Tab-separated table of C-alpha atoms in Angstrom:
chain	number	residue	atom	x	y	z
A	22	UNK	CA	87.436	116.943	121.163
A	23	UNK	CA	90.789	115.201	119.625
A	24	UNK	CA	91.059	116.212	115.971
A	25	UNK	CA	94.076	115.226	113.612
A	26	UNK	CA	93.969	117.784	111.076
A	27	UNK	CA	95.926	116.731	107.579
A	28	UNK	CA	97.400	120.139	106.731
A	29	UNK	CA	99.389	122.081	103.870
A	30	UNK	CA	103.216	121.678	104.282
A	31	UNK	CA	104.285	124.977	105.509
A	32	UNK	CA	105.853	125.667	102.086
A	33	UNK	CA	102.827	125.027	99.875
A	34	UNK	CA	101.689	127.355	98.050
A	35	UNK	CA	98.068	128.522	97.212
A	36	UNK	CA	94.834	129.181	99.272
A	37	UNK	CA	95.129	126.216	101.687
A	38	UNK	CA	98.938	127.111	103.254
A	39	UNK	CA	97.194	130.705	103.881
A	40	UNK	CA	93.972	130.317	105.179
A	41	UNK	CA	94.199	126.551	107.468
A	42	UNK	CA	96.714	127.319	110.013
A	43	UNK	CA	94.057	130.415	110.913
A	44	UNK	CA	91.526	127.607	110.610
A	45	UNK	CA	93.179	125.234	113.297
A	46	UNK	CA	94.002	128.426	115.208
A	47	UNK	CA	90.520	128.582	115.721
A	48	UNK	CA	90.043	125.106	116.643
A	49	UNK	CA	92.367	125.451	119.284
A	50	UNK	CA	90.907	128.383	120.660
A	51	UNK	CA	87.836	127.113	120.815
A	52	UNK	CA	89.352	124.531	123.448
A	53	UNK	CA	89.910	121.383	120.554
A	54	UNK	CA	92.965	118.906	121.143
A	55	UNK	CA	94.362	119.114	117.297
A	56	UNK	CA	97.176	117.206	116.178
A	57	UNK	CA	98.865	118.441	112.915
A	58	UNK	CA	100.555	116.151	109.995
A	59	UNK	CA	101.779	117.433	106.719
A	60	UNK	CA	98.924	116.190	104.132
A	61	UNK	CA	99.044	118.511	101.131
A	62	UNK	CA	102.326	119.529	98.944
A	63	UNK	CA	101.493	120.733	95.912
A	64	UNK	CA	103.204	121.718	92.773
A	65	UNK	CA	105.674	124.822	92.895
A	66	UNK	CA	106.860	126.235	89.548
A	67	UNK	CA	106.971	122.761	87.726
A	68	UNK	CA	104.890	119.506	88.372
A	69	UNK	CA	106.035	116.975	90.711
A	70	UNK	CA	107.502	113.875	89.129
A	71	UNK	CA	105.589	110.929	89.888
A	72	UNK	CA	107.985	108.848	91.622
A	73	UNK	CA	108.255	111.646	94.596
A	74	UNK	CA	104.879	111.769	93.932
A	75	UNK	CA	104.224	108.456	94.766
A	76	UNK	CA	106.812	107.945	97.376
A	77	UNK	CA	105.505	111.428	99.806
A	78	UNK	CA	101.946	109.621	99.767
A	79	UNK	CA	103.165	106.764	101.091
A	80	UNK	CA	105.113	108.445	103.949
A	81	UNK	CA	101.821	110.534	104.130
A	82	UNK	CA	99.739	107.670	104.661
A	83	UNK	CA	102.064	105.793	106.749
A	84	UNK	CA	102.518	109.220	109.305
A	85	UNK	CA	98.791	109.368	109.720
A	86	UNK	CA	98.448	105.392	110.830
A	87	UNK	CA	101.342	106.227	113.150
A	88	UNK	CA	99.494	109.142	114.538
A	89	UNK	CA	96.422	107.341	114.734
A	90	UNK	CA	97.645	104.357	116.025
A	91	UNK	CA	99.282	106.049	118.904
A	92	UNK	CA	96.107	107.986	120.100
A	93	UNK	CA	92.693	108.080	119.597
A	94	UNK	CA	90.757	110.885	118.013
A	95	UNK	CA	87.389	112.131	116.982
A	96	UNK	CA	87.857	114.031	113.879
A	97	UNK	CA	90.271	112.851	111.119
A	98	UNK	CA	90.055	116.415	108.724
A	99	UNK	CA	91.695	116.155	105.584
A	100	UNK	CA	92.670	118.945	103.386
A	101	UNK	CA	92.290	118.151	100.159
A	102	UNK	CA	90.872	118.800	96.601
A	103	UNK	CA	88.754	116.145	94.303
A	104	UNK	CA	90.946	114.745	91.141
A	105	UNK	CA	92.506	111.899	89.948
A	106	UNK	CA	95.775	112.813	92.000
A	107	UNK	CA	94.358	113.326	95.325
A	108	UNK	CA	91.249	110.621	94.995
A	109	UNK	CA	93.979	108.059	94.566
A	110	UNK	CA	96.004	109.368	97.673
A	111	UNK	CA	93.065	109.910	100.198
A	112	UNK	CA	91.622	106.451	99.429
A	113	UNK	CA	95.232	104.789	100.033
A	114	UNK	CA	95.493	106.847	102.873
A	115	UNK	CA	92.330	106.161	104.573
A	116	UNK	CA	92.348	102.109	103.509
A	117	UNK	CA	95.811	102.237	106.176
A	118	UNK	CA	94.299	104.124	108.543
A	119	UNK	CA	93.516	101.610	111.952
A	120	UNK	CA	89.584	100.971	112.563
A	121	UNK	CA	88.558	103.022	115.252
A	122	UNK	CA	85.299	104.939	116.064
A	123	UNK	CA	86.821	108.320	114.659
A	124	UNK	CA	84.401	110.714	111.829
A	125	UNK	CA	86.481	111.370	108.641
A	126	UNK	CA	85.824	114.878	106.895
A	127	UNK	CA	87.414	116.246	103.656
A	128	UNK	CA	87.794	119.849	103.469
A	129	UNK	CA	87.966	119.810	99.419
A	130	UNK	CA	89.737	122.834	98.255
A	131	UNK	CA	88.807	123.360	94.732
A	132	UNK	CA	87.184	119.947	93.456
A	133	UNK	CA	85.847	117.884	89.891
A	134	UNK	CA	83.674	115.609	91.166
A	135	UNK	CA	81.392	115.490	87.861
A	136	UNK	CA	84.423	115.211	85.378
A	137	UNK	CA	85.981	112.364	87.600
A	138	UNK	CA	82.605	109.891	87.262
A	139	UNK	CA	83.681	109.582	83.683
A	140	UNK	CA	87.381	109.002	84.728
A	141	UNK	CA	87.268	105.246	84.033
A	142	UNK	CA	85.942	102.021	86.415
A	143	UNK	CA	88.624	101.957	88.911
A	144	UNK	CA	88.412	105.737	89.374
A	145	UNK	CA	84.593	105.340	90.369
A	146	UNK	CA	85.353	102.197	92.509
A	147	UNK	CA	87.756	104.458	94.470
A	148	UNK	CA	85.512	107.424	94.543
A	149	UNK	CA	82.349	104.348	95.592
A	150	UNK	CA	85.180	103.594	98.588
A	151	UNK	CA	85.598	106.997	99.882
A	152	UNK	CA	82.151	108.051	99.311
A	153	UNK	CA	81.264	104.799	101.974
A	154	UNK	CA	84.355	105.656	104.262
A	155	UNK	CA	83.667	109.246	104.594
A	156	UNK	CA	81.440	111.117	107.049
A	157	UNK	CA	81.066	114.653	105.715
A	158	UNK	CA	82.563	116.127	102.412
A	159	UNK	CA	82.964	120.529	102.945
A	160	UNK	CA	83.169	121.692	99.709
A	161	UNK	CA	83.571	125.658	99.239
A	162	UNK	CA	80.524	126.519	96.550
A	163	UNK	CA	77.424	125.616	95.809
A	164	UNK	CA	78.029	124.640	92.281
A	165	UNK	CA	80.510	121.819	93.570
A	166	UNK	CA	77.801	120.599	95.937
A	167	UNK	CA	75.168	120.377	93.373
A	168	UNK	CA	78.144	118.365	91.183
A	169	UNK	CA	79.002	115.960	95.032
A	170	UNK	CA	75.294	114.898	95.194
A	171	UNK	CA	75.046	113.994	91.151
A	172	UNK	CA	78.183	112.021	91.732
A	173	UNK	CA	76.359	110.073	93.880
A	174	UNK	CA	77.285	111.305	97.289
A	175	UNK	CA	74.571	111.831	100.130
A	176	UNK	CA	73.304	115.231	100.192
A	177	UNK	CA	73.339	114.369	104.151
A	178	UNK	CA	77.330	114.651	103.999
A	179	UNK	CA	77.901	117.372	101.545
A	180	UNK	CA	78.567	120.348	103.597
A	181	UNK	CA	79.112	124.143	102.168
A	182	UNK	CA	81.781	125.737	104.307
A	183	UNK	CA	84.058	128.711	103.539
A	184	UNK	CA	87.524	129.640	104.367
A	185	UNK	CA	89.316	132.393	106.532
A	186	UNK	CA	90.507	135.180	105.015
A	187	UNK	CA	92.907	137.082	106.615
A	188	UNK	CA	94.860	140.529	105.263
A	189	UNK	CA	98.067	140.883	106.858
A	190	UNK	CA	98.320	144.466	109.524
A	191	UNK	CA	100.376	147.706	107.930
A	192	UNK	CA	98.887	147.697	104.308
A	193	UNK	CA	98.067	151.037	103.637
A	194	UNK	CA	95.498	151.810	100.792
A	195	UNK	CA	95.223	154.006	97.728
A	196	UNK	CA	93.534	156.982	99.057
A	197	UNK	CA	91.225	157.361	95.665
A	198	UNK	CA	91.194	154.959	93.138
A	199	UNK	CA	88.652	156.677	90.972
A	200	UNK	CA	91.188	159.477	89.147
A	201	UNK	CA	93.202	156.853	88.106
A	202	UNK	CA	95.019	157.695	84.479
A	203	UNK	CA	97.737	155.546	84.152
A	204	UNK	CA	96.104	151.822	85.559
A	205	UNK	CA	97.147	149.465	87.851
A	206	UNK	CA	96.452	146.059	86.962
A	207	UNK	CA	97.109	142.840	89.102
A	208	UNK	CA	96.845	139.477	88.604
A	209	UNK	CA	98.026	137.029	91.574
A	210	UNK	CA	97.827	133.045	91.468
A	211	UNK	CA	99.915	129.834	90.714
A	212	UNK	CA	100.413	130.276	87.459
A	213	UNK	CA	99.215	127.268	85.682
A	214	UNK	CA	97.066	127.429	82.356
A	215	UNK	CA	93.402	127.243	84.088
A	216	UNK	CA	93.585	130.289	86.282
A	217	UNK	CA	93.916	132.816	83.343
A	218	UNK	CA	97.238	134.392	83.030
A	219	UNK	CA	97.964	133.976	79.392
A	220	UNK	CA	94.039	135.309	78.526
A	221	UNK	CA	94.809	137.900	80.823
A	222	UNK	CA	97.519	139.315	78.540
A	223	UNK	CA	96.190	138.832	75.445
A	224	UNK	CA	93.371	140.935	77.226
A	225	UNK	CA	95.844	143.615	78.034
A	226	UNK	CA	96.929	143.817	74.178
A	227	UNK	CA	93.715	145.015	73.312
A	228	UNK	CA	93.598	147.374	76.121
A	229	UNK	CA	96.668	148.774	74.580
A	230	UNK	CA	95.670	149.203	71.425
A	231	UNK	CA	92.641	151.329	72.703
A	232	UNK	CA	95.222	154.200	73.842
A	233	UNK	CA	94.633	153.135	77.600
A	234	UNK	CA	97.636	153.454	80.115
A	235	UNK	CA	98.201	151.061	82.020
A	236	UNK	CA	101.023	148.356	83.719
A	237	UNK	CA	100.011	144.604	84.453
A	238	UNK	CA	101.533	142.984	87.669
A	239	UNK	CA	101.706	139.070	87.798
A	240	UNK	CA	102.617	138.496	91.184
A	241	UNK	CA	103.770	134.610	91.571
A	242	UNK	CA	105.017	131.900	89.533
A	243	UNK	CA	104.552	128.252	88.435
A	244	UNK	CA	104.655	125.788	85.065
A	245	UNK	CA	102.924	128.415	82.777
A	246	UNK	CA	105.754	131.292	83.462
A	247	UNK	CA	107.733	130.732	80.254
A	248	UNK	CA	104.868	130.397	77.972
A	249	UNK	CA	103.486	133.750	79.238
A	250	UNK	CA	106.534	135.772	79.207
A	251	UNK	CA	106.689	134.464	75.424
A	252	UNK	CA	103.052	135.477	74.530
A	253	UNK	CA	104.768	139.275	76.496
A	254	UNK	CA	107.286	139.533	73.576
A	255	UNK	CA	104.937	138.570	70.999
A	256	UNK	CA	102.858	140.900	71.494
A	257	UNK	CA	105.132	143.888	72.134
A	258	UNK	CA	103.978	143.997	76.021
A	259	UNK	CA	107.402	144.372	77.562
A	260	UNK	CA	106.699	147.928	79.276
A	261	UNK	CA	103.044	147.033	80.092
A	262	UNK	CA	103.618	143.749	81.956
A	263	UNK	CA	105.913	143.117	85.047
A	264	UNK	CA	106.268	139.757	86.634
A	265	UNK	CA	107.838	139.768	90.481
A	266	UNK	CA	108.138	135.900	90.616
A	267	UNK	CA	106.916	134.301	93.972
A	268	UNK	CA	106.325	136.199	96.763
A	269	UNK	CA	105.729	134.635	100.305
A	270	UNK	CA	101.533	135.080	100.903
A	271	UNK	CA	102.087	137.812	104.120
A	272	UNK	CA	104.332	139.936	101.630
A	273	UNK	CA	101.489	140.242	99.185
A	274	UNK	CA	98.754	142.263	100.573
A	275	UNK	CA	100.533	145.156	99.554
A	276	UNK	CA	100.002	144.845	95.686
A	277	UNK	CA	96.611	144.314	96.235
A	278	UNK	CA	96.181	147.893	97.839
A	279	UNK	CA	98.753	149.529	95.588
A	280	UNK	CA	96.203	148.296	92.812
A	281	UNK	CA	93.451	149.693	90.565
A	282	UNK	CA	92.122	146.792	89.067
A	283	UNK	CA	92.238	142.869	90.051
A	284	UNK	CA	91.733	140.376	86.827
A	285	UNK	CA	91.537	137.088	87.504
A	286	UNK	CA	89.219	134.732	84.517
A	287	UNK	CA	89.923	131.671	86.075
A	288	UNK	CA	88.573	128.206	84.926
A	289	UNK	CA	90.238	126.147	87.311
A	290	UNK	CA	88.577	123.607	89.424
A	291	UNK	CA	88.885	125.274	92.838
A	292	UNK	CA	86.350	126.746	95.350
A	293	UNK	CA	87.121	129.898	97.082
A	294	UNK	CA	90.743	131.575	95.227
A	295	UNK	CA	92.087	133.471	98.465
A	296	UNK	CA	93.336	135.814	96.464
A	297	UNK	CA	90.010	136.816	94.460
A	298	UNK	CA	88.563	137.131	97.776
A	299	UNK	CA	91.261	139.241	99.114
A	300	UNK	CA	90.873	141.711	96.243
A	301	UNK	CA	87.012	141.878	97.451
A	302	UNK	CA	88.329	142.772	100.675
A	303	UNK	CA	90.860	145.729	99.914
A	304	UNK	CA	87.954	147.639	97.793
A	305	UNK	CA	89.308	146.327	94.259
A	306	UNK	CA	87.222	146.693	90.949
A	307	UNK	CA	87.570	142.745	90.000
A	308	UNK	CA	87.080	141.524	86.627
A	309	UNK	CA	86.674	137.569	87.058
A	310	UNK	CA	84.799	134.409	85.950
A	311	UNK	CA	81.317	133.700	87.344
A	312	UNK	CA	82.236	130.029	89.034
A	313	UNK	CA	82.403	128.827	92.244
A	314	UNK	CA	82.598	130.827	95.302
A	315	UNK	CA	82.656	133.846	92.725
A	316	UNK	CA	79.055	133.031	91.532
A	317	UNK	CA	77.698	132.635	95.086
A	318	UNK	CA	79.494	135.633	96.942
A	319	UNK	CA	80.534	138.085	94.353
A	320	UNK	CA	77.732	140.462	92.572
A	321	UNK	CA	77.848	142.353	89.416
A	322	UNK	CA	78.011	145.544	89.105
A	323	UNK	CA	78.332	145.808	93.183
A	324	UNK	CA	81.709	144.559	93.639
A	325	UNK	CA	82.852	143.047	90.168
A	326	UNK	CA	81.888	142.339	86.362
A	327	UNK	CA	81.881	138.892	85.356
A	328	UNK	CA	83.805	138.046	82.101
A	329	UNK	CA	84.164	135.185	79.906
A	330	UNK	CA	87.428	133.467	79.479
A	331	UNK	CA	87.868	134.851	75.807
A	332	UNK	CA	90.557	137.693	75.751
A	333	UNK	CA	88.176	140.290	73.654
A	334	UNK	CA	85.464	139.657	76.090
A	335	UNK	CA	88.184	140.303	79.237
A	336	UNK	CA	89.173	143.306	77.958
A	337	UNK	CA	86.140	145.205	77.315
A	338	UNK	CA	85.183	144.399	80.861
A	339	UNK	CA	88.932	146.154	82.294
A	340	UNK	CA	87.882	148.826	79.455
A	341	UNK	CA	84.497	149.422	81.284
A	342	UNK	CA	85.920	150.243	84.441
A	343	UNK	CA	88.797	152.484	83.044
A	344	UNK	CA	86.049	154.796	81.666
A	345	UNK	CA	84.309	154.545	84.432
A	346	UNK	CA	85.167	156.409	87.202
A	347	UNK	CA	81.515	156.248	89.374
A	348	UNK	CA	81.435	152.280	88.429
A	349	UNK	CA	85.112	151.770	90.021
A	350	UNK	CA	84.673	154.208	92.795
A	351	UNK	CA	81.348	152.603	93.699
């Protein structure tokens, strides 16, 4: 089978750039033909201004025609996400694409299908265009499925899939993590305002003032950086919080090991976060939002406690497990 994949640029950042070159890995072993064009971007540490914005989807769009008009394929896959940004791109890009007899599939990664019906008319006249030019939507939880089908999209094309997850080799792990004094804490992410950061240290002021130990690591970067090193200073939380800027996804595993608790009370719009996912996987006590992938593959007390996105409520679940050794051993 002859599949163009539309992939992450290989200097995204986020969940996508890690886990869908394993993805098309797999394809290919699997004996698939796959083409690869650059489809997804993203923002780095500040939003991209509109008029690169505008001109990369049109070189986007006009790189897939060329692709497609040069060979045939099956599959057109589409990494993507569902808001006003990228329903606007993938409906440009598709309207160029040459007729053919190929399936088109969007892999959404993170996705607001509910909020965008009240977007406007022309926003539901696009998402009317790609719900009739699509043949499958993936979406990553079940929660955004139930949301696909109220928007209006067959139930027949909604498809709950998953991503690869993947933990770099030589990582070598804490050997007990249940006589723990002085805490580890670790937050990784983009850092924009929906995925928690600045809760996350207002959190850790109230686990300060309860007489716990304990150093915060924010490993990455993004728009919200300067606002949360402010909110640091403001609340006296110089020698309690550390940030390390970006770090390339393969250097990152590390932290996650050298780590006694992972906090992460995310609102944001997106499926599976790698990185909750990855703290599952290297035995961390997680303290995190029950959405998304988290509500259908995370259970509390087995492997996490669910928290609100309210500071006081954050803290008294990263309180819980520093008093409890059994509950963070177990």
């Amino acid at each position: 089978m002859k599949i163009l994949v539309g992939m992450p640029s290989k200097d995204s950042w986020g969940g996508p750039a890690a886990c869908e070159p394993l993805f098309v890995d797999a394809l290919r072993n699997a004996g698939h033909d796959v083409h690869e064009e650059d489809f997804v971007f993203g923002d780095k540490e500040r939003p991209t201004p509109i008029t690169e914005r505008v001109s990369r989807v049109f070189k986007t769009a006009l790189r897939l025609r060329r692709a497609m008009t040069a060979e045939r394929f099956d599959i057109v896959h589409l990494n993507t996400s569902f808001d006003l940004k990228t329903i606007l791109r993938d409906a440009f890009c598709i309207f160029l694409m040459p007729r053919g007899e190929h399936k088109i599939f969007l892999k959404m990664h993170g996705s607001d299908a509910r909020g965008q019906m009240d977007a406007g008319f022309f926003v539901r006249r696009l998402i009317r265009y790609l719900q009739t030019k699509t043949d499958g939507v993936g979406v990553l939880s079940s929660e955004e499925k139930r949301e696909f089908i109220g928007a209006g999209f067959s139930p027949e094309r909604i498809f709950q899939v998953t991503n690869i997850v993947s933990f770099e080799s030589g990582s070598t792990a804490k050997s007990d993590r249940s006589l723990v004094t002085n805490f580890e804490l670790l937050f990784v992410s983009r850092f924009i305002a929906t995925k928690g950061l600045i809760e996350t240290i207002r959190a850790c002021a109230i686990v300060r003032d309860a007489s716990f130990d304990f150093t915060l690591k924010c490993v990455g970067d993004g728009e919200v950086r300067r606002e949360a090193e402010t909110v640091v200073r403001e609340l006296g939380l110089e020698k309690y919080v550390v940030f390390t800027g970006y770090i390339p996804e393969g250097e990152v595993t590390q932290y996650y090991f050298d780590s006694d608790i992972f906090v992460f009370p995310t609102r944001h719009i997106e499926g599976i976060p790698i990185a909750l996912f990855k703290a599952a996987i290297a035995g961390l006590p997680i303290v995190t939002t029950k959405i998304r992938a988290a509500a259908d593959l995370l259970s509390e007390p087995g492997n996490c406690l669910f928290c609100t996105q309210e500071a006081e409520n954050i803290a008294d679940k990263i309180i819980a497990l520093m008093k409890n050794e059994k509950l963070r051993a177990s």
